[in-house]
Coordinates of N, CA, C and O and ligand atoms in Angstrom, one line a residue:
M1 N 0.9 -0.9 0.1 CA -0.1 -0.2 -0.1 C 1.0 1.1 0.0 O 2.0 0.9 0.6
R2 N 0.3 2.3 -0.6 CA 1.1 3.7 -0.7 C 0.1 4.6 -0.5 O -1.0 4.6 -0.8
T3 N 0.5 5.3 0.4 CA -0.2 6.8 0.7 C 0.3 8.0 0.5 O 1.4 7.9 0.5
Q4 N -0.2 8.9 -0.1 CA 0.1 10.2 -0.4 C -0.4 11.2 0.1 O -1.8 11.3 0.1
K5 N 0.4 12.3 0.5 CA -0.8 13.6 1.3 C -0.6 14.0 0.2 O 0.1 14.6 -0.7
L6 N -1.9 15.0 0.0 CA -1.8 15.9 -0.8 C -2.1 17.2 -0.2 O -2.8 17.6 0.4
L7 N -1.1 18.0 -0.4 CA -0.7 19.1 0.2 C -0.7 20.4 -0.8 O 0.2 20.3 -2.1
G8 N -1.4 21.6 -0.5 CA -0.7 22.4 -1.3 C -1.6 22.8 -2.6 O -2.1 21.9 -3.2
A9 N -2.2 23.9 -3.2 CA -2.6 24.4 -4.4 C -2.0 23.5 -5.5 O -2.8 23.2 -6.6
G10 N -0.7 23.7 -5.7 CA 0.0 23.0 -6.5 C -0.4 21.7 -7.2 O -1.0 21.3 -8.1
L11 N -0.4 21.0 -6.0 CA -0.8 19.3 -6.0 C -2.1 19.3 -6.5 O -2.2 18.2 -7.2
F12 N -3.0 20.4 -5.8 CA -4.2 20.0 -6.4 C -4.6 19.9 -7.6 O -5.6 18.9 -8.4
V13 N -3.9 20.5 -8.6 CA -4.0 21.1 -10.0 C -3.8 19.7 -10.6 O -4.7 19.1 -11.5
V14 N -2.6 19.0 -10.2 CA -2.3 18.1 -10.7 C -3.3 16.7 -10.4 O -3.3 15.9 -11.4
L15 N -3.9 16.7 -9.3 CA -4.5 15.6 -9.0 C -6.1 15.7 -9.4 O -7.0 15.0 -9.2
V16 N -6.7 16.8 -9.9 CA -7.8 17.0 -10.4 C -7.9 16.0 -11.4 O -9.3 15.3 -11.5
V17 N -6.9 15.8 -12.5 CA -7.1 14.9 -13.4 C -8.0 13.5 -12.8 O -8.5 12.6 -13.1
G18 N -6.9 13.0 -11.8 CA -7.5 12.0 -11.1 C -8.6 11.6 -10.1 O -9.1 10.3 -10.1
V19 N -9.1 12.7 -9.8 CA -10.4 12.8 -9.4 C -11.3 11.9 -9.5 O -12.0 11.1 -8.8
A20 N -12.0 11.9 -10.7 CA -13.2 11.3 -11.0 C -13.1 9.8 -11.2 O -13.8 8.9 -11.1
A21 N -11.8 9.4 -11.1 CA -11.2 7.7 -11.4 C -11.7 7.1 -10.0 O -11.8 6.1 -9.7
A22 N -11.1 8.2 -9.1 CA -10.7 7.3 -7.5 C -12.4 7.0 -6.9 O -13.1 8.0 -6.8
E23 N -12.3 6.1 -6.2 CA -13.4 6.1 -5.1 C -13.1 6.8 -3.9 O -12.1 7.3 -3.9
K24 N -13.9 7.3 -3.3 CA -13.7 8.6 -2.3 C -14.2 7.9 -0.8 O -15.5 7.2 -0.7
I25 N -13.8 8.1 0.2 CA -14.0 8.0 1.6 C -14.1 9.1 2.6 O -13.1 9.8 2.3
R26 N -15.1 9.2 2.8 CA -15.1 10.7 4.0 C -14.8 10.7 5.4 O -15.7 9.3 5.5
I27 N -14.0 10.8 5.7 CA -13.7 10.7 7.3 C -14.6 12.0 8.1 O -14.5 13.0 7.7
L28 N -15.4 11.8 9.2 CA -16.6 12.3 9.3 C -16.5 12.6 10.9 O -16.0 11.5 11.6
D29 N -16.7 13.7 11.4 CA -17.2 13.9 12.7 C -17.9 14.8 12.9 O -17.8 15.7 12.1
K30 N -18.7 15.1 14.3 CA -19.9 16.3 14.3 C -19.4 16.8 15.7 O -20.2 17.6 16.2
C31 N -18.0 17.5 15.5 CA -17.8 18.3 16.9 C -18.2 19.3 16.5 O -18.4 20.0 15.8
D32 N -18.7 19.9 17.9 CA -19.5 21.5 18.0 C -18.2 22.4 18.1 O -18.0 22.6 19.3
P33 N -18.2 23.2 17.2 CA -17.3 24.1 17.2 C -17.5 25.2 18.3 O -16.5 26.3 18.6
T34 N -18.6 25.3 18.7 CA -19.0 26.3 19.7 C -18.9 26.1 20.9 O -19.3 26.6 22.0
D35 N -18.6 24.4 21.2 CA -18.2 24.0 22.7 C -17.0 24.4 22.9 O -15.6 23.8 22.4
P36 N -16.6 25.2 23.6 CA -15.1 25.7 24.2 C -14.0 24.9 24.7 O -13.4 24.9 24.7
T37 N -14.9 23.7 25.3 CA -14.2 22.5 26.0 C -13.1 21.7 24.9 O -12.2 21.0 25.3
W38 N -13.7 21.8 23.4 CA -13.0 21.1 22.5 C -11.3 21.5 22.3 O -10.4 20.8 22.3
A39 N -11.3 22.7 22.9 CA -10.0 23.5 22.7 C -9.1 23.0 23.7 O -8.0 22.8 23.5
S40 N -9.3 22.1 24.7 CA -8.5 21.2 25.7 C -7.9 20.3 24.9 O -7.0 19.3 25.3
V41 N -8.8 19.6 24.2 CA -7.9 18.4 23.6 C -7.7 18.9 22.0 O -7.9 17.7 21.1
G42 N -7.4 19.9 21.5 CA -6.6 20.5 20.1 C -7.9 21.1 19.2 O -7.5 21.2 18.1
G43 N -9.0 21.1 19.7 CA -9.8 22.1 19.0 C -10.8 21.3 18.2 O -10.8 19.9 18.1
C44 N -11.7 21.9 17.7 CA -12.9 21.7 16.6 C -12.5 22.6 15.3 O -13.6 23.5 15.5
L45 N -12.4 21.9 14.2 CA -12.0 23.0 13.0 C -13.0 22.4 12.1 O -12.9 22.1 10.9
R46 N -14.3 22.7 12.4 CA -15.2 22.6 11.2 C -16.2 23.8 11.3 O -16.3 24.7 12.5
E47 N -17.3 24.1 10.5 CA -18.1 25.5 10.6 C -19.1 25.0 11.6 O -19.7 25.6 12.3
E48 N -19.6 23.7 11.2 CA -20.9 23.5 12.3 C -20.8 22.4 12.8 O -19.9 21.1 12.4
G49 N -21.8 21.4 13.7 CA -21.4 20.4 14.3 C -22.1 20.7 15.5 O -22.4 21.5 16.4
D50 N -22.7 19.3 16.3 CA -23.6 19.3 17.1 C -22.9 18.6 18.0 O -24.2 18.3 19.1
V51 N -22.1 18.3 18.3 CA -21.3 16.9 19.6 C -20.5 17.9 20.6 O -19.2 18.2 20.3
T52 N -21.2 17.8 21.6 CA -20.1 18.7 22.6 C -19.1 17.4 23.1 O -19.4 16.6 23.0
L53 N -18.1 18.1 23.7 CA -17.1 17.0 24.2 C -17.6 16.3 25.3 O -17.7 14.8 25.5
D54 N -18.6 16.6 26.0 CA -19.4 16.1 26.9 C -19.8 14.9 26.7 O -19.9 13.6 27.3
E55 N -21.1 15.1 25.4 CA -21.5 14.1 24.7 C -20.7 13.0 24.3 O -20.9 11.9 24.2
F56 N -19.4 13.4 23.6 CA -18.7 12.6 23.3 C -18.1 11.5 23.9 O -17.8 10.5 23.8
N57 N -18.1 12.0 25.3 CA -17.1 11.2 26.3 C -18.4 10.3 26.8 O -17.9 8.9 27.5
A58 N -19.7 10.8 26.8 CA -20.6 9.8 27.4 C -21.2 8.9 26.4 O -21.4 7.9 27.2
L59 N -20.7 9.2 25.4 CA -21.1 7.8 24.3 C -19.8 6.8 24.0 O -19.6 6.0 22.8
L60 N -18.7 7.3 24.8 CA -17.1 6.6 24.4 C -17.3 5.4 24.5 O -16.7 4.5 23.8
V61 N -18.1 4.9 26.0 CA -17.8 3.4 26.1 C -19.3 2.7 26.2 O -20.3 3.4 26.3
S62 N -19.0 1.2 25.9 CA -20.4 0.5 25.8 C -20.6 0.5 27.8 O -20.0 0.3 28.5
P63 N -21.9 0.8 28.0 CA -22.4 0.8 29.5 C -22.4 -0.8 29.7 O -22.1 -0.7 31.1
L64 N -22.1 -1.7 28.9 CA -22.1 -3.2 29.5 C -20.7 -3.5 29.9 O -20.7 -4.2 30.8
S65 N -20.0 -3.1 29.0 CA -18.6 -3.7 29.2 C -17.6 -2.7 29.7 O -16.4 -3.0 29.8
L66 N -18.0 -1.2 29.4 CA -16.9 -0.3 29.4 C -15.9 0.0 28.8 O -14.8 0.3 28.8
A67 N -15.9 -0.7 27.7 CA -14.9 -1.1 26.4 C -15.3 0.1 25.5 O -16.7 0.7 25.5
T68 N -14.6 0.6 24.8 CA -14.8 1.7 23.8 C -15.5 1.4 22.8 O -15.2 0.5 22.4
V69 N -16.6 1.9 22.5 CA -17.4 2.0 21.3 C -17.3 3.0 20.6 O -17.5 3.0 19.2
G70 N -17.2 4.3 20.9 CA -17.0 5.5 20.3 C -18.4 6.1 20.0 O -19.5 5.5 19.7
H71 N -18.4 7.7 19.8 CA -19.6 8.4 19.1 C -19.8 8.0 18.0 O -18.9 8.0 16.8
P72 N -21.0 7.8 17.5 CA -21.6 7.4 16.0 C -21.1 8.3 15.4 O -21.1 8.0 13.6
S73 N -20.9 9.5 15.3 CA -20.9 10.6 14.4 C -19.6 10.7 14.0 O -19.2 11.1 13.0
W74 N -18.6 10.0 14.6 CA -17.0 9.7 14.2 C -17.0 8.4 13.5 O -16.8 7.5 14.2
R75 N -16.9 8.6 12.2 CA -17.1 7.4 11.4 C -16.2 7.5 10.1 O -16.2 8.9 9.5
N76 N -16.1 6.9 9.0 CA -15.9 6.6 7.8 C -17.0 6.3 6.8 O -17.6 5.6 7.2
E77 N -17.3 6.9 6.0 CA -18.2 7.0 5.1 C -18.0 7.2 3.5 O -17.6 7.9 3.3
P78 N -18.3 5.8 2.6 CA -18.6 4.6 3.5 C -17.7 3.8 4.1 O -16.1 4.0 3.9
S79 N -17.8 3.0 4.8 CA -17.0 2.1 5.9 C -17.0 0.7 5.0 O -15.9 0.2 5.4
Y80 N -17.2 0.7 4.1 CA -16.6 -0.7 3.0 C -16.8 -0.1 1.5 O -17.8 0.3 1.1
L81 N -16.1 -0.6 0.9 CA -15.6 -0.1 -0.4 C -15.2 -1.4 -1.2 O -14.3 -2.2 -0.5
R82 N -15.5 -1.7 -2.4 CA -14.9 -2.9 -3.4 C -14.7 -1.9 -4.5 O -15.5 -0.9 -4.9
I83 N -13.0 -2.2 -4.8 CA -12.8 -1.6 -5.6 C -12.2 -2.3 -6.8 O -11.5 -3.7 -6.5
E84 N -11.8 -1.7 -7.8 CA -10.9 -2.6 -9.1 C -9.3 -2.8 -8.8 O -9.1 -1.5 -8.2
P85 N -8.9 -3.8 -9.0 CA -7.3 -3.7 -8.9 C -6.6 -2.2 -9.3 O -7.4 -2.0 -10.9
G86 N -5.8 -1.5 -9.1 CA -5.5 -0.4 -9.4 C -6.1 0.8 -9.1 O -5.2 2.0 -9.8
E87 N -7.1 0.6 -8.6 CA -8.2 1.7 -8.7 C -7.6 2.5 -7.2 O -7.2 1.9 -6.2
A88 N -7.7 3.9 -7.0 CA -7.3 4.6 -6.1 C -8.4 5.3 -5.2 O -9.2 5.1 -5.7
V89 N -8.2 5.6 -3.9 CA -9.1 6.0 -2.9 C -8.9 7.1 -2.4 O -7.4 7.2 -1.7
R90 N -9.8 8.2 -2.6 CA -9.2 9.4 -2.0 C -10.0 9.5 -0.3 O -11.0 9.3 -0.6
V91 N -9.3 9.7 0.3 CA -10.1 9.7 1.9 C -9.8 11.4 2.4 O -8.5 11.8 2.4
R92 N -10.7 11.8 2.6 CA -10.7 13.0 2.9 C -11.5 13.4 4.3 O -12.4 12.9 4.6
N93 N -11.0 14.3 5.1 CA -11.2 14.8 6.3 C -12.3 15.8 6.1 O -11.8 16.8 6.4
E94 N -13.4 15.2 6.5 CA -14.7 16.4 6.4 C -14.9 16.9 8.0 O -16.0 17.5 8.0
G95 N -14.5 16.1 9.0 CA -14.4 16.5 10.1 C -13.9 17.5 10.7 O -13.0 18.4 10.0
G96 N -13.9 18.1 11.9 CA -13.1 19.0 12.5 C -11.9 18.6 13.5 O -11.5 19.2 14.2
R97 N -11.8 17.4 13.7 CA -10.9 16.6 14.6 C -9.7 16.1 13.8 O -9.9 15.8 12.5
G98 N -8.7 15.6 14.2 CA -7.7 15.2 13.5 C -7.9 13.4 13.4 O -8.3 13.4 14.8
H99 N -7.5 12.8 12.6 CA -7.9 11.7 12.2 C -6.4 11.0 11.5 O -5.8 11.6 11.0
T100 N -6.8 9.5 11.7 CA -5.6 8.8 10.8 C -6.4 7.9 9.9 O -7.6 7.4 10.4
F101 N -6.0 7.3 9.0 CA -6.5 6.3 8.1 C -5.4 5.5 7.8 O -4.9 5.4 7.0
T102 N -5.2 4.5 8.8 CA -4.1 3.5 8.9 C -4.3 2.2 8.8 O -5.6 1.7 9.3
E103 N -3.6 1.7 7.8 CA -3.9 0.0 7.4 C -3.2 -0.7 8.3 O -2.2 -0.6 9.0
V104 N -4.2 -1.8 8.7 CA -3.8 -2.8 9.8 C -4.0 -4.0 9.4 O -5.0 -4.5 8.9
A105 N -3.1 -4.8 10.2 CA -3.5 -6.2 9.9 C -4.7 -6.7 10.7 O -5.7 -7.6 10.0
T106 N -5.0 -6.5 11.6 CA -6.0 -6.8 12.7 C -6.7 -5.5 13.4 O -5.7 -4.6 13.9
F107 N -7.8 -5.1 13.4 CA -8.4 -4.3 13.7 C -8.2 -4.2 15.5 O -8.2 -5.0 16.2
G108 N -7.7 -3.1 16.1 CA -7.4 -2.7 17.6 C -7.4 -1.5 18.2 O -8.2 -0.7 17.1
G109 N -6.9 -1.3 19.1 CA -7.1 -0.1 19.8 C -6.4 1.0 19.5 O -5.0 0.4 18.3
G110 N -6.2 2.2 19.4 CA -5.6 3.2 18.8 C -4.3 3.4 19.9 O -3.9 2.9 20.7
R111 N -3.7 4.7 19.7 CA -2.6 5.2 20.4 C -3.1 6.2 21.7 O -2.2 6.6 22.4
V112 N -4.2 6.8 21.9 CA -4.8 7.3 22.7 C -5.4 6.3 23.7 O -6.6 6.1 23.6
P113 N -4.6 5.8 25.1 CA -5.4 5.3 25.7 C -7.1 5.4 26.7 O -7.7 4.5 26.1
P114 N -7.1 6.7 26.9 CA -8.3 6.8 27.4 C -9.5 6.6 26.0 O -10.5 6.2 26.2
L115 N -9.0 6.5 24.7 CA -10.0 6.0 23.8 C -10.0 5.0 23.1 O -10.5 4.6 22.1
S116 N -9.4 4.2 24.0 CA -9.0 2.8 23.5 C -9.5 1.6 24.6 O -8.7 0.7 24.5
R117 N -10.2 1.8 25.5 CA -10.4 1.1 26.8 C -11.0 -0.2 26.4 O -11.7 -0.4 25.2
G118 N -10.3 -1.3 27.0 CA -10.5 -2.8 26.5 C -10.3 -3.2 25.1 O -10.4 -4.1 24.7
L119 N -9.2 -2.5 24.4 CA -8.9 -3.3 23.0 C -7.4 -3.4 23.2 O -6.7 -2.3 23.6
T120 N -6.8 -4.5 22.5 CA -5.4 -4.5 22.0 C -5.0 -3.6 21.2 O -5.3 -3.7 19.9
P121 N -4.0 -3.0 21.4 CA -3.6 -1.9 20.6 C -3.1 -2.5 19.1 O -2.4 -3.4 19.3
A122 N -3.5 -1.8 17.9 CA -2.9 -2.2 16.9 C -1.3 -1.8 16.8 O -1.1 -0.6 17.0
P123 N -0.6 -2.6 16.4 CA 0.7 -2.3 16.4 C 1.2 -1.2 15.6 O 2.1 -0.6 15.5
E124 N 0.4 -1.2 14.4 CA 0.5 -0.4 13.4 C 0.1 1.1 13.6 O 0.7 2.2 13.2
C125 N -0.6 1.4 14.7 CA -0.6 2.8 15.3 C 0.2 3.1 16.3 O 0.4 4.5 16.6
A126 N 1.2 2.4 16.7 CA 2.4 3.2 17.5 C 3.3 4.1 16.5 O 3.2 3.9 15.4
L127 N 3.8 5.2 17.4 CA 4.3 6.1 16.9 C 5.5 6.4 17.8 O 5.3 6.7 19.3
A128 N 6.8 6.6 17.3 CA 7.7 7.0 18.2 C 7.5 8.3 18.7 O 7.3 9.3 17.9
P129 N 8.1 8.6 19.7 CA 7.9 10.2 20.2 C 8.4 11.3 19.0 O 9.8 10.9 18.5
G130 N 7.6 12.0 18.7 CA 8.2 13.0 17.9 C 8.1 13.0 16.4 O 8.2 13.6 15.4
A131 N 7.5 11.7 16.3 CA 7.3 11.0 14.6 C 6.1 11.4 14.3 O 4.8 11.9 14.9
V132 N 6.1 12.0 12.8 CA 4.8 12.3 12.0 C 4.3 10.8 11.4 O 4.7 10.6 11.0
D133 N 2.8 11.0 11.7 CA 2.2 9.9 11.3 C 1.7 10.1 9.9 O 0.9 11.1 9.6
P134 N 2.5 9.2 8.7 CA 2.1 9.7 7.3 C 0.4 9.1 7.3 O 0.5 9.7 5.8
T135 N 0.0 8.5 7.9 CA -1.2 8.4 7.5 C -2.3 9.3 8.5 O -3.6 9.2 8.5
A136 N -1.9 10.2 9.0 CA -2.8 11.1 9.7 C -3.3 12.1 8.5 O -2.7 12.3 7.7
V137 N -4.8 12.3 8.8 CA -5.4 13.2 7.9 C -5.9 14.3 8.7 O -7.1 14.2 9.6
A138 N -5.6 15.5 8.6 CA -5.8 17.0 9.3 C -7.2 17.1 8.6 O -7.5 17.0 7.7
P139 N -7.9 18.0 9.7 CA -9.1 18.6 9.1 C -9.2 19.2 7.5 O -8.0 20.3 7.5
G140 N -10.1 18.7 6.5 CA -9.9 19.8 5.4 C -8.7 19.1 4.4 O -8.7 18.9 3.3
A141 N -7.9 17.8 5.1 CA -6.9 17.3 4.1 C -7.6 16.1 3.2 O -8.2 15.4 3.9
T142 N -6.6 15.7 2.8 CA -7.1 14.3 1.7 C -5.9 13.6 1.6 O -4.7 14.0 1.5
L143 N -6.2 12.1 1.9 CA -5.1 11.0 1.8 C -5.3 10.5 0.5 O -6.6 9.9 0.4
K144 N -4.3 10.1 -0.3 CA -4.7 9.5 -1.4 C -3.9 7.7 -1.4 O -3.0 7.8 -0.8
V145 N -4.8 6.8 -1.3 CA -4.6 5.4 -0.6 C -4.3 4.6 -2.5 O -5.4 4.6 -3.2
T146 N -3.2 4.4 -2.8 CA -2.9 3.4 -4.0 C -2.2 2.2 -3.9 O -1.6 2.0 -2.5
E147 N -2.4 1.3 -4.9 CA -1.4 0.3 -5.0 C -1.8 -0.7 -4.1 O -0.8 -1.2 -3.3
L148 N -3.0 -0.7 -3.5 CA -3.5 -1.8 -2.8 C -3.6 -3.1 -3.4 O -3.9 -3.2 -4.7
G149 N -3.1 -4.1 -3.1 CA -3.2 -5.1 -3.6 C -4.3 -6.5 -3.5 O -5.2 -5.7 -2.9
A150 N -4.4 -7.5 -4.3 CA -5.9 -7.9 -4.1 C -6.1 -8.6 -2.9 O -5.2 -8.9 -2.0
G151 N -7.5 -8.4 -2.4 CA -7.3 -8.8 -0.9 C -8.4 -7.7 0.1 O -8.9 -6.6 -0.9
L152 N -8.6 -8.1 0.9 CA -9.1 -7.3 2.1 C -8.4 -6.6 2.7 O -7.9 -6.9 3.5
H153 N -8.2 -5.2 2.7 CA -7.5 -4.2 3.6 C -8.5 -3.8 4.5 O -9.6 -3.0 4.5
R154 N -7.6 -3.5 6.0 CA -8.3 -3.0 7.0 C -7.7 -1.7 7.3 O -6.5 -1.8 7.4
F155 N -8.5 -0.6 7.4 CA -8.0 0.8 8.2 C -8.7 1.4 9.3 O -9.9 0.6 9.2
Q156 N -8.3 1.7 10.1 CA -8.7 2.6 11.1 C -8.4 3.8 11.8 O -7.2 3.9 11.2
C157 N -8.8 4.2 12.3 CA -8.2 6.1 12.8 C -7.7 5.1 14.0 O -8.0 4.6 15.0
C158 N -6.1 5.7 14.5 CA -5.4 5.4 15.3 C -5.6 6.4 16.6 O -5.2 5.9 17.9
I159 N -6.5 7.4 16.6 CA -6.8 8.2 17.4 C -8.3 7.6 17.9 O -8.7 7.2 19.3
H160 N -9.4 7.6 17.1 CA -10.6 7.0 17.4 C -10.8 5.5 16.9 O -11.3 5.3 15.6
P161 N -10.5 4.4 17.6 CA -10.1 3.3 16.8 C -11.6 2.5 16.5 O -11.3 1.5 15.8
W162 N -12.6 3.0 16.9 CA -14.0 2.5 16.4 C -14.2 2.8 14.9 O -15.2 2.4 14.1
M163 N -13.5 4.0 14.5 CA -13.5 4.2 13.1 C -12.9 3.8 12.0 O -11.9 3.9 11.8
R164 N -13.4 2.6 11.5 CA -12.9 1.5 10.6 C -13.5 1.9 9.1 O -14.6 2.1 9.0
A165 N -12.5 1.4 8.4 CA -13.3 0.8 7.2 C -12.6 -0.5 6.6 O -11.4 -0.7 7.1
A166 N -12.9 -1.1 5.4 CA -12.3 -2.1 4.9 C -12.5 -1.9 3.5 O -13.5 -1.7 3.2
I167 N -11.6 -2.2 2.5 CA -11.5 -1.6 1.2 C -11.2 -3.3 0.6 O -10.1 -3.9 0.9
R168 N -12.2 -3.7 -0.1 CA -11.8 -5.0 -0.7 C -11.4 -5.1 -2.3 O -12.0 -4.3 -3.1
V169 N -10.4 -5.1 -2.6 CA -9.8 -4.9 -3.8 C -9.9 -6.6 -4.6 O -9.2 -7.6 -4.5
T170 N -11.0 -6.5 -5.6 CA -11.1 -7.7 -6.7 C -11.6 -6.9 -8.0 O -12.4 -6.0 -8.1
A171 N -11.6 -7.8 -8.8 CA -11.9 -7.4 -10.2 C -13.7 -8.0 -10.0 O -13.9 -9.1 -9.8
E172 N -14.5 -7.1 -10.6 CA -15.9 -7.3 -10.7 C -15.9 -8.2 -11.8 O -15.4 -8.5 -12.9
A173 N -16.7 -9.2 -11.2 CA -17.2 -10.9 -12.0 C -17.9 -10.5 -13.2 O -19.0 -9.2 -13.1
E174 N -17.7 -10.5 -14.3 CA -18.6 -10.5 -15.5 C -20.0 -11.0 -15.6 O -19.9 -12.2 -15.2
Ligands
CU201 CU1 -10.2 9.7 14.2

């Protein structure tokens, strides 16, 4: 798998050509930018949204197991996609929070322990101190996923591990 960050207006022009052919996944959250408490955890960079940090925390865990299940508005859409071999997927963060779109062998927890209660960490989410995650997608940014081999690929957010996606690469049956 290869991921490519799309940064700056110059690159955008080059990539417009490929936009029509690529499948798309939207990374979504609905953080409320008018809730000042989001600032204490990195802010909420969207124009509108209706989920306060209090509500996000209230819906974070399952009341039955106290394991993380996560707020349903933090999600990837679609979360399942079939593509043809050689096809690219453009993943755009349309939320107001930072997310990652990280390929993992097995779904697991992320690297923010309070958001991954009861989950075994996915090793792909580990990050050395000071390292930049190449699969991070800031609000408004796009990640292009290319060169996926045949089969089922699992992706998750390493911050909010309930944000999952699976991409199946297979030629369509005639
Ligand atoms: Cu996330």
